[in-house]
């Protein structure tokens, strides 16, 4: 009969040694898990709170930044017409308008977003009618290449043409700055827009309603002047 190895009885010392990490130190094991959870919570919360660390910049200056982005793109697209401020018929007529939107704090762990008092984000929107494919398609192709070469992330691009719409969407600085362009082939209508990062209005006071900057009005719009 083959020999069998009988395990020796565990000594008190060895039993205590094996048990000590979580039996004798139950609080330590639970504490380690709790610490891990707390680290995760603090890390996520820190990311949410950091989203309200906006610079203090007047709405007029931020609106001008958005306008400059639009003007540069407009010039690269090859458009020469000047667009007067305002819009008569959205989606049909020319457009040249500013927009202002609220900024949000992200909430604890990204939940329950709330608006941040005095914080705003400016945007500029423009549109041009009577834009044929012969102008829109090469213009979008040229702008796509230009923005990519200048550090913008391309999130979507369709060249368009032959009855198909064209569009281009870009962003940078983790999405704090965005631009979008769309050409509608069926009505030869071209739209563009630029938005800039959130900022605090230095003139904001308790009791003010927002968003700040919603009273801004752009000048006549056209290609950016090159010096």
Coordinates of N, CA and C in Angstrom, one line a residue:
X1 N 0.9 -1.2 0.0 CA 0.0 0.0 0.0 C 0.9 1.2 0.0
X2 N 0.6 2.1 -0.9 CA 1.5 3.2 -1.0 C 1.4 4.1 0.3
X3 N 2.5 4.7 0.6 CA 2.6 5.5 1.7 C 1.7 6.8 1.5
X4 N 1.0 7.2 2.5 CA 0.2 8.4 2.4 C 0.8 9.5 3.3
X5 N 0.9 10.6 2.8 CA 1.4 11.7 3.6 C 0.3 12.4 4.4
X6 N 0.4 12.3 5.6 CA -0.6 12.9 6.5 C -0.2 14.3 6.9
X7 N -1.0 15.3 6.5 CA -0.6 16.7 6.9 C -0.5 16.8 8.4
X8 N 0.5 17.5 8.8 CA 0.7 17.7 10.2 C -0.2 18.8 10.7
X9 N -0.6 18.6 11.9 CA -1.5 19.6 12.5 C -0.9 21.0 12.6
X10 N -1.7 22.0 12.3 CA -1.2 23.3 12.3 C -0.9 23.7 13.7
X11 N 0.2 24.3 13.8 CA 0.6 24.9 15.1 C -0.2 26.1 15.4
X12 N -0.4 26.5 16.6 CA -1.1 27.8 16.9 C -0.4 28.9 16.3
X13 N 0.9 28.9 16.2 CA 1.6 30.0 15.6 C 1.3 30.2 14.1
X14 N 1.3 29.0 13.4 CA 1.0 29.1 12.0 C -0.4 29.5 11.7
X15 N -1.4 29.0 12.5 CA -2.8 29.4 12.3 C -2.9 30.9 12.5
X16 N -2.3 31.4 13.6 CA -2.4 32.8 13.8 C -1.8 33.6 12.7
X17 N -0.7 33.1 12.2 CA -0.1 33.8 11.1 C -1.0 33.9 9.9
X18 N -1.6 32.8 9.5 CA -2.5 32.8 8.4 C -3.7 33.7 8.6
X19 N -4.2 33.7 9.8 CA -5.5 34.4 10.1 C -5.3 35.9 10.3
X20 N -4.1 36.3 10.7 CA -3.9 37.6 11.2 C -4.3 38.7 10.1
X21 N -4.0 38.5 8.8 CA -4.3 39.6 7.9 C -5.7 40.1 7.9
X22 N -6.7 39.2 8.0 CA -8.1 39.6 7.9 C -9.0 39.2 9.1
X23 N -8.5 38.2 9.9 CA -9.3 37.9 11.1 C -8.9 38.8 12.3
X24 N -7.6 38.8 12.5 CA -7.1 39.6 13.6 C -7.0 41.1 13.2
X25 N -6.9 41.3 11.9 CA -6.9 42.6 11.4 C -8.0 43.0 10.5
X26 N -9.2 42.6 10.9 CA -10.4 42.8 10.1 C -10.6 44.3 9.8
X27 N -10.3 45.1 10.8 CA -10.5 46.6 10.6 C -9.5 47.0 9.6
X28 N -8.3 46.4 9.5 CA -7.3 46.8 8.5 C -7.8 46.5 7.1
X29 N -8.3 45.3 6.9 CA -8.8 44.9 5.6 C -9.9 45.8 5.1
X30 N -10.9 46.0 6.0 CA -12.0 46.8 5.7 C -11.6 48.2 5.5
X31 N -10.6 48.7 6.3 CA -10.1 50.0 6.1 C -9.4 50.2 4.8
X32 N -8.7 49.2 4.3 CA -8.0 49.3 3.0 C -9.0 49.4 1.9
X33 N -10.1 48.7 2.0 CA -11.2 48.8 1.0 C -11.8 50.1 1.0
X34 N -12.1 50.6 2.2 CA -12.7 51.9 2.4 C -11.8 53.0 1.8
X35 N -10.5 52.9 2.1 CA -9.6 53.9 1.6 C -9.6 53.9 0.0
X36 N -9.7 52.7 -0.6 CA -9.7 52.6 -2.0 C -10.9 53.3 -2.6
X37 N -12.1 53.1 -1.9 CA -13.3 53.8 -2.4 C -13.2 55.3 -2.2
X38 N -12.6 55.7 -1.1 CA -12.5 57.2 -0.9 C -11.6 57.8 -1.9
X39 N -10.5 57.1 -2.2 CA -9.6 57.7 -3.2 C -10.3 57.8 -4.6
X40 N -11.1 56.8 -4.9 CA -11.9 56.9 -6.2 C -12.9 58.1 -6.2
X41 N -13.6 58.2 -5.0 CA -14.6 59.3 -4.9 C -13.9 60.7 -5.0
X42 N -12.8 60.8 -4.3 CA -12.1 62.1 -4.3 C -11.6 62.4 -5.7
X43 N -11.0 61.4 -6.3 CA -10.5 61.6 -7.7 C -11.6 62.1 -8.7
X44 N -12.7 61.4 -8.6 CA -13.8 61.8 -9.5 C -14.4 63.2 -9.2
X45 N -14.5 63.4 -7.9 CA -15.1 64.7 -7.4 C -14.2 65.8 -7.8
X46 N -12.9 65.6 -7.7 CA -11.9 66.6 -8.0 C -12.0 67.0 -9.5
X47 N -12.2 66.0 -10.3 CA -12.4 66.3 -11.8 C -13.6 67.1 -12.0
X48 N -14.7 66.8 -11.3 CA -15.9 67.6 -11.5 C -15.7 69.0 -11.0
X49 N -15.2 69.2 -9.8 CA -15.0 70.5 -9.2 C -14.1 71.4 -10.1
X50 N -13.1 70.7 -10.7 CA -12.1 71.5 -11.5 C -12.8 72.1 -12.7
X51 N -14.0 71.6 -13.1 CA -14.6 72.1 -14.3 C -15.1 73.5 -14.2
X52 N -15.1 74.0 -13.0 CA -15.6 75.4 -12.7 C -14.5 76.4 -12.6
X53 N -13.3 76.0 -12.9 CA -12.1 76.9 -12.8 C -12.0 77.7 -14.1
X54 N -12.9 78.6 -14.3 CA -12.9 79.4 -15.5 C -12.2 80.7 -15.3
X55 N -11.6 81.3 -16.4 CA -11.0 82.6 -16.3 C -12.1 83.7 -16.2
X56 N -11.7 84.9 -15.7 CA -12.6 86.0 -15.7 C -12.4 86.9 -16.9
X57 N -13.3 86.8 -17.8 CA -13.1 87.5 -19.1 C -14.5 88.1 -19.5
X58 N -14.5 89.4 -19.9 CA -15.7 90.0 -20.3 C -16.3 89.3 -21.5
X59 N -17.7 89.3 -21.6 CA -18.3 88.6 -22.7 C -18.0 89.2 -24.1
X60 N -17.7 90.5 -24.2 CA -17.4 91.1 -25.4 C -16.1 90.5 -26.0
X61 N -15.1 90.2 -25.1 CA -13.8 89.7 -25.5 C -14.0 88.2 -26.0
X62 N -14.8 87.4 -25.3 CA -15.0 86.0 -25.7 C -15.8 86.0 -27.0
X63 N -16.7 86.9 -27.1 CA -17.5 86.9 -28.4 C -16.6 87.2 -29.6
X64 N -15.6 88.1 -29.4 CA -14.7 88.4 -30.4 C -13.8 87.3 -30.8
X65 N -13.4 86.5 -29.8 CA -12.6 85.3 -30.0 C -13.4 84.3 -30.9
X66 N -14.7 84.1 -30.6 CA -15.5 83.2 -31.5 C -15.6 83.8 -32.9
X67 N -15.8 85.1 -33.0 CA -15.9 85.7 -34.3 C -14.6 85.5 -35.1
X68 N -13.4 85.7 -34.5 CA -12.1 85.5 -35.1 C -12.0 84.1 -35.7
X69 N -12.4 83.1 -34.9 CA -12.4 81.7 -35.4 C -13.2 81.5 -36.6
X70 N -14.4 82.1 -36.6 CA -15.3 82.0 -37.8 C -14.7 82.8 -39.0
X71 N -14.1 83.9 -38.7 CA -13.6 84.7 -39.8 C -12.4 84.0 -40.5
X72 N -11.6 83.3 -39.7 CA -10.4 82.6 -40.3 C -10.9 81.5 -41.2
X73 N -11.9 80.7 -40.6 CA -12.4 79.6 -41.4 C -13.1 80.1 -42.7
X74 N -13.8 81.2 -42.6 CA -14.6 81.7 -43.7 C -13.6 82.1 -44.8
X75 N -12.5 82.7 -44.4 CA -11.5 83.0 -45.5 C -10.9 81.8 -46.1
X76 N -10.6 80.7 -45.3 CA -10.0 79.5 -45.9 C -11.0 78.8 -46.8
X77 N -12.3 78.9 -46.5 CA -13.3 78.4 -47.4 C -13.4 79.1 -48.7
X78 N -12.9 80.3 -48.7 CA -12.8 81.1 -50.0 C -14.0 82.0 -50.2
X79 N -14.8 82.2 -49.2 CA -16.0 83.1 -49.4 C -15.5 84.6 -49.3
X80 N -16.2 85.4 -50.0 CA -15.8 86.8 -50.1 C -16.9 87.8 -49.7
X81 N -18.1 87.3 -49.6 CA -19.3 88.2 -49.3 C -19.2 88.6 -47.9
X82 N -19.8 89.8 -47.7 CA -19.9 90.3 -46.3 C -21.3 90.1 -45.8
X83 N -21.5 89.6 -44.6 CA -22.8 89.2 -44.1 C -23.1 90.3 -43.0
X84 N -24.2 90.9 -43.1 CA -24.7 91.9 -42.1 C -25.2 91.2 -40.9
X85 N -25.1 91.9 -39.7 CA -25.6 91.3 -38.4 C -27.0 90.8 -38.5
X86 N -27.3 89.8 -37.8 CA -28.7 89.3 -37.7 C -29.1 88.2 -38.6
X87 N -30.3 87.8 -38.6 CA -30.9 86.8 -39.5 C -32.4 87.1 -39.7
X88 N -32.8 87.0 -41.0 CA -34.2 87.3 -41.3 C -35.0 86.0 -41.3
X89 N -34.5 84.9 -41.9 CA -35.2 83.7 -42.0 C -34.2 82.5 -41.8
X90 N -34.2 81.9 -40.5 CA -33.3 80.9 -40.2 C -33.4 79.7 -41.1
X91 N -32.2 79.3 -41.6 CA -32.2 78.2 -42.6 C -32.4 78.5 -44.0
X92 N -32.7 79.8 -44.3 CA -32.9 80.3 -45.6 C -32.0 81.5 -46.0
X93 N -32.1 82.5 -45.1 CA -31.3 83.7 -45.4 C -29.9 83.7 -44.8
X94 N -29.1 84.7 -45.1 CA -27.8 84.8 -44.5 C -28.0 85.0 -43.0
X95 N -27.0 84.6 -42.2 CA -27.0 84.8 -40.8 C -25.6 85.2 -40.2
X96 N -25.7 86.0 -39.2 CA -24.5 86.5 -38.5 C -24.9 86.9 -37.1
X97 N -24.8 85.9 -36.2 CA -25.3 86.1 -34.8 C -24.4 85.6 -33.8
X98 N -24.5 86.2 -32.6 CA -23.8 85.6 -31.4 C -24.8 84.8 -30.6
X99 N -24.3 83.9 -29.8 CA -25.1 83.2 -28.9 C -24.4 83.0 -27.6
X100 N -25.1 82.9 -26.5 CA -24.5 82.7 -25.2 C -25.2 81.6 -24.5
X101 N -24.5 80.7 -23.8 CA -25.1 79.6 -23.1 C -24.6 79.5 -21.7
X102 N -25.3 78.7 -20.9 CA -24.9 78.5 -19.5 C -23.7 77.5 -19.4
X103 N -23.0 77.6 -18.4 CA -21.9 76.6 -18.1 C -22.3 75.9 -16.8
X104 N -21.9 74.6 -16.8 CA -22.4 73.7 -15.7 C -21.2 73.2 -14.9
X105 N -21.5 72.9 -13.6 CA -20.4 72.5 -12.7 C -20.1 71.0 -12.8
X106 N -20.8 70.3 -13.5 CA -20.5 68.8 -13.6 C -21.1 68.0 -12.5
X107 N -21.4 68.7 -11.4 CA -22.0 67.9 -10.3 C -21.1 67.0 -9.6
X108 N -21.4 66.5 -8.5 CA -20.6 65.5 -7.8 C -20.6 64.2 -8.6
X109 N -19.4 63.8 -9.0 CA -19.3 62.6 -9.8 C -19.9 62.7 -11.1
X110 N -20.1 64.0 -11.6 CA -20.7 64.2 -12.9 C -22.2 64.1 -12.9
X111 N -22.8 64.0 -11.7 CA -24.3 63.9 -11.6 C -24.9 65.3 -11.2
X112 N -26.1 65.5 -11.5 CA -26.9 66.6 -11.1 C -26.2 67.9 -11.5
X113 N -25.9 68.1 -12.7 CA -25.3 69.3 -13.2 C -26.1 70.6 -12.8
X114 N -25.4 71.6 -12.4 CA -26.1 72.9 -12.0 C -25.3 74.0 -12.7
X115 N -26.1 75.0 -13.1 CA -25.4 76.2 -13.8 C -24.5 76.9 -12.8
X116 N -23.5 77.4 -13.3 CA -22.5 78.2 -12.5 C -22.8 79.7 -12.6
X117 N -23.1 80.3 -11.5 CA -23.5 81.7 -11.5 C -22.4 82.6 -12.1
X118 N -22.8 83.4 -13.1 CA -21.8 84.3 -13.7 C -21.0 83.7 -14.8
X119 N -21.1 82.3 -15.0 CA -20.3 81.7 -16.1 C -21.1 81.5 -17.3
X120 N -20.4 81.7 -18.5 CA -21.1 81.6 -19.8 C -20.1 81.1 -20.8
X121 N -20.7 80.7 -22.0 CA -19.9 80.3 -23.1 C -20.4 81.0 -24.4
X122 N -19.6 81.7 -25.1 CA -20.0 82.5 -26.3 C -19.8 81.7 -27.5
X123 N -20.7 81.9 -28.5 CA -20.6 81.3 -29.8 C -20.9 82.3 -30.9
X124 N -20.4 82.0 -32.1 CA -20.8 82.8 -33.3 C -21.3 81.9 -34.3
X125 N -22.4 82.2 -34.9 CA -23.0 81.4 -36.0 C -23.2 82.3 -37.3
X126 N -22.9 81.7 -38.4 CA -23.0 82.4 -39.7 C -23.6 81.4 -40.7
X127 N -24.2 82.0 -41.7 CA -24.8 81.2 -42.8 C -24.8 82.0 -44.1
X128 N -24.6 81.3 -45.2 CA -24.5 81.9 -46.5 C -25.4 81.1 -47.5
X129 N -26.2 81.9 -48.2 CA -27.1 81.2 -49.2 C -26.4 81.2 -50.6
X130 N -27.0 80.5 -51.5 CA -26.5 80.4 -52.9 C -25.0 80.0 -53.0
X131 N -24.7 78.9 -52.4 CA -23.3 78.4 -52.4 C -23.3 77.1 -53.2
X132 N -22.8 77.1 -54.4 CA -22.9 75.9 -55.3 C -21.8 74.8 -54.8
X133 N -22.0 73.6 -55.3 CA -21.1 72.5 -55.0 C -19.6 72.9 -55.4
X134 N -19.5 73.6 -56.5 CA -18.2 73.9 -57.1 C -17.4 74.8 -56.1
X135 N -18.1 75.5 -55.2 CA -17.5 76.3 -54.2 C -17.4 75.6 -52.8
X136 N -18.5 74.9 -52.5 CA -18.5 74.3 -51.1 C -17.6 73.1 -51.0
X137 N -17.6 72.2 -52.0 CA -16.8 71.0 -51.8 C -15.3 71.2 -51.7
X138 N -14.7 72.0 -52.6 CA -13.3 72.3 -52.5 C -13.0 73.1 -51.3
X139 N -13.9 74.0 -50.9 CA -13.7 74.8 -49.7 C -13.6 74.0 -48.4
X140 N -14.6 73.0 -48.3 CA -14.5 72.1 -47.1 C -13.3 71.3 -47.1
X141 N -12.9 70.8 -48.3 CA -11.6 70.0 -48.4 C -10.4 70.8 -47.9
X142 N -10.4 72.0 -48.4 CA -9.3 72.9 -48.0 C -9.3 73.3 -46.5
X143 N -10.5 73.5 -46.0 CA -10.6 73.8 -44.5 C -10.3 72.6 -43.7
X144 N -10.7 71.4 -44.1 CA -10.3 70.2 -43.4 C -8.8 70.1 -43.2
X145 N -8.1 70.3 -44.3 CA -6.7 70.1 -44.3 C -6.0 71.2 -43.4
X146 N -6.6 72.5 -43.5 CA -6.0 73.6 -42.8 C -6.2 73.4 -41.3
X147 N -7.4 73.0 -40.8 CA -7.6 72.8 -39.4 C -6.8 71.7 -38.8
X148 N -6.7 70.6 -39.6 CA -6.0 69.4 -39.1 C -4.5 69.8 -38.9
X149 N -4.0 70.6 -39.9 CA -2.6 71.0 -39.8 C -2.3 72.0 -38.7
X150 N -3.4 72.6 -38.2 CA -3.2 73.6 -37.1 C -3.7 73.1 -35.7
X151 N -3.7 71.8 -35.6 CA -3.9 71.3 -34.2 C -5.3 71.0 -33.8
X152 N -6.3 71.1 -34.7 CA -7.7 70.8 -34.4 C -7.9 69.3 -34.6
X153 N -8.7 68.7 -33.7 CA -9.1 67.3 -33.8 C -10.3 67.2 -34.7
X154 N -10.2 66.4 -35.8 CA -11.3 66.2 -36.7 C -12.3 65.1 -36.1
X155 N -13.5 65.5 -35.7 CA -14.4 64.5 -35.1 C -15.4 64.0 -36.2
X156 N -15.6 64.7 -37.3 CA -16.4 64.2 -38.4 C -16.1 65.0 -39.6
X157 N -16.1 64.3 -40.8 CA -15.8 65.0 -42.0 C -16.5 64.2 -43.2
X158 N -17.4 64.9 -43.9 CA -17.9 64.4 -45.2 C -17.8 65.4 -46.2
X159 N -17.1 65.1 -47.3 CA -16.8 66.0 -48.4 C -18.0 66.6 -49.1
X160 N -19.0 65.7 -49.3 CA -20.2 66.1 -50.0 C -20.0 66.2 -51.5
X161 N -21.0 66.7 -52.2 CA -21.0 66.8 -53.6 C -21.8 65.7 -54.3
X162 N -22.2 65.9 -55.5 CA -23.0 64.9 -56.3 C -24.3 64.6 -55.5
X163 N -25.0 65.6 -55.0 CA -26.2 65.5 -54.3 C -26.1 65.1 -52.9
X164 N -24.9 65.0 -52.3 CA -24.8 64.7 -50.9 C -24.3 65.9 -50.1
X165 N -24.8 66.0 -48.9 CA -24.4 67.1 -48.0 C -23.0 66.9 -47.6
X166 N -22.4 68.0 -47.2 CA -21.0 68.0 -46.7 C -21.0 68.6 -45.3
X167 N -20.1 68.1 -44.5 CA -19.9 68.7 -43.1 C -18.6 68.4 -42.6
X168 N -18.2 69.3 -41.6 CA -16.9 69.2 -40.9 C -17.1 69.6 -39.5
X169 N -16.7 68.8 -38.5 CA -16.8 69.1 -37.1 C -15.4 68.9 -36.5
X170 N -15.0 69.9 -35.7 CA -13.6 69.9 -35.1 C -13.7 70.4 -33.7
X171 N -12.7 70.0 -32.9 CA -12.6 70.5 -31.5 C -11.1 70.5 -31.1
X172 N -10.8 71.2 -30.0 CA -9.5 71.1 -29.4 C -9.6 71.5 -27.9
X173 N -8.5 71.3 -27.2 CA -8.5 71.6 -25.8 C -9.6 70.7 -25.1
X174 N -9.6 69.4 -25.4 CA -10.6 68.5 -24.8 C -12.0 68.9 -25.0
X175 N -12.3 69.6 -26.2 CA -13.6 69.9 -26.5 C -14.1 71.3 -26.0
X176 N -13.2 72.0 -25.3 CA -13.6 73.3 -24.8 C -13.8 74.3 -26.0
X177 N -13.1 74.1 -27.1 CA -13.4 74.9 -28.3 C -13.9 74.0 -29.4
X178 N -14.9 74.4 -30.1 CA -15.5 73.6 -31.2 C -15.8 74.5 -32.4
X179 N -15.8 73.9 -33.5 CA -16.3 74.5 -34.8 C -17.1 73.5 -35.6
X180 N -18.1 73.9 -36.3 CA -18.9 73.0 -37.1 C -19.3 73.8 -38.4
X181 N -19.3 73.0 -39.5 CA -19.6 73.5 -40.8 C -20.5 72.5 -41.6
X182 N -21.6 73.0 -42.2 CA -22.4 72.1 -42.9 C -22.9 72.7 -44.2
X183 N -22.8 72.0 -45.3 CA -23.3 72.5 -46.6 C -24.5 71.6 -47.0
X184 N -25.6 72.2 -47.3 CA -26.8 71.5 -47.7 C -26.9 71.5 -49.2
X185 N -26.7 70.4 -49.9 CA -26.6 70.4 -51.3 C -28.0 70.7 -52.0
X186 N -29.1 70.3 -51.4 CA -30.4 70.5 -52.1 C -30.8 72.0 -52.2
X187 N -30.3 72.8 -51.2 CA -30.6 74.2 -51.3 C -29.4 75.1 -51.3
X188 N -28.3 74.6 -51.5 CA -27.0 75.3 -51.7 C -26.8 76.3 -50.5
X189 N -27.0 75.8 -49.3 CA -26.9 76.6 -48.1 C -25.8 76.2 -47.2
X190 N -25.0 77.1 -46.8 CA -23.8 76.8 -46.0 C -23.9 77.4 -44.6
X191 N -23.6 76.7 -43.6 CA -23.6 77.2 -42.2 C -22.3 76.9 -41.5
X192 N -21.9 77.8 -40.6 CA -20.7 77.6 -39.8 C -20.9 78.2 -38.5
X193 N -20.1 77.7 -37.5 CA -20.2 78.2 -36.2 C -18.9 77.9 -35.4
X194 N -18.7 78.7 -34.4 CA -17.5 78.5 -33.5 C -18.0 78.8 -32.1
X195 N -17.5 78.0 -31.1 CA -17.8 78.2 -29.7 C -16.5 78.2 -28.9
X196 N -16.4 79.1 -27.9 CA -15.1 79.2 -27.2 C -15.4 78.8 -25.7
X197 N -14.3 78.6 -24.9 CA -14.5 78.0 -23.6 C -15.3 78.9 -22.6
X198 N -15.7 78.3 -21.5 CA -16.5 79.0 -20.5 C -15.6 80.1 -19.8
X199 N -16.2 81.1 -19.4 CA -15.5 82.2 -18.6 C -16.5 82.8 -17.6
X200 N -16.0 83.5 -16.6 CA -16.8 84.2 -15.7 C -16.9 85.7 -16.2
X201 N -18.1 86.2 -16.1 CA -18.3 87.6 -16.4 C -17.9 88.5 -15.2
X202 N -16.8 89.3 -15.4 CA -16.4 90.1 -14.2 C -17.4 91.1 -13.7
X203 N -18.4 91.4 -14.5 CA -19.5 92.4 -14.1 C -20.7 91.7 -13.5
X204 N -20.6 90.4 -13.3 CA -21.8 89.6 -12.8 C -22.1 90.0 -11.4
X205 N -23.3 90.2 -11.1 CA -23.7 90.5 -9.7 C -24.8 89.6 -9.2
X206 N -25.0 89.5 -7.9 CA -26.0 88.7 -7.3 C -27.4 89.2 -7.8
X207 N -28.2 88.2 -8.2 CA -29.5 88.6 -8.7 C -29.6 88.8 -10.2
X208 N -28.4 88.8 -10.9 CA -28.4 88.9 -12.3 C -29.0 87.6 -12.9
X209 N -29.6 87.7 -14.1 CA -30.1 86.5 -14.7 C -29.2 86.3 -16.0
X210 N -29.1 85.1 -16.4 CA -28.2 84.8 -17.5 C -28.8 84.1 -18.7
X211 N -27.9 83.6 -19.5 CA -26.5 83.6 -19.4 C -25.9 85.0 -19.7
X212 N -24.7 85.3 -19.1 CA -24.1 86.5 -19.5 C -23.7 86.6 -20.9
X213 N -23.7 87.8 -21.5 CA -23.3 87.9 -22.9 C -24.4 87.7 -23.9
X214 N -25.6 87.5 -23.4 CA -26.7 87.3 -24.4 C -27.2 88.6 -25.1
X215 N -26.6 89.7 -24.7 CA -26.9 91.0 -25.4 C -25.9 91.4 -26.4
X216 N -24.9 90.5 -26.6 CA -23.8 90.9 -27.6 C -24.4 90.8 -29.0
X217 N -23.9 91.8 -29.9 CA -24.3 91.8 -31.3 C -23.0 91.9 -32.1
X218 N -22.9 91.0 -33.1 CA -21.6 91.0 -33.9 C -21.6 92.2 -34.9
X219 N -20.4 92.5 -35.4 CA -20.3 93.5 -36.5 C -20.6 92.7 -37.8
X220 N -20.5 93.5 -38.9 CA -20.6 92.8 -40.2 C -19.5 91.8 -40.3
X221 N -19.9 90.7 -41.0 CA -19.0 89.5 -41.0 C -18.5 89.2 -42.4
X222 N -17.2 88.9 -42.5 CA -16.6 88.6 -43.7 C -15.2 87.9 -43.5
X223 N -14.4 87.7 -44.5 CA -13.1 87.1 -44.3 C -12.2 87.9 -43.4
X224 N -11.4 87.2 -42.6 CA -10.5 87.9 -41.7 C -9.5 88.7 -42.5
X225 N -9.2 89.9 -42.0 CA -8.2 90.7 -42.6 C -6.8 90.2 -42.4
X226 N -6.0 90.1 -43.4 CA -4.6 89.6 -43.2 C -3.6 90.8 -43.3
X227 N -2.7 90.8 -42.3 CA -1.8 91.9 -42.3 C -0.4 91.5 -42.8

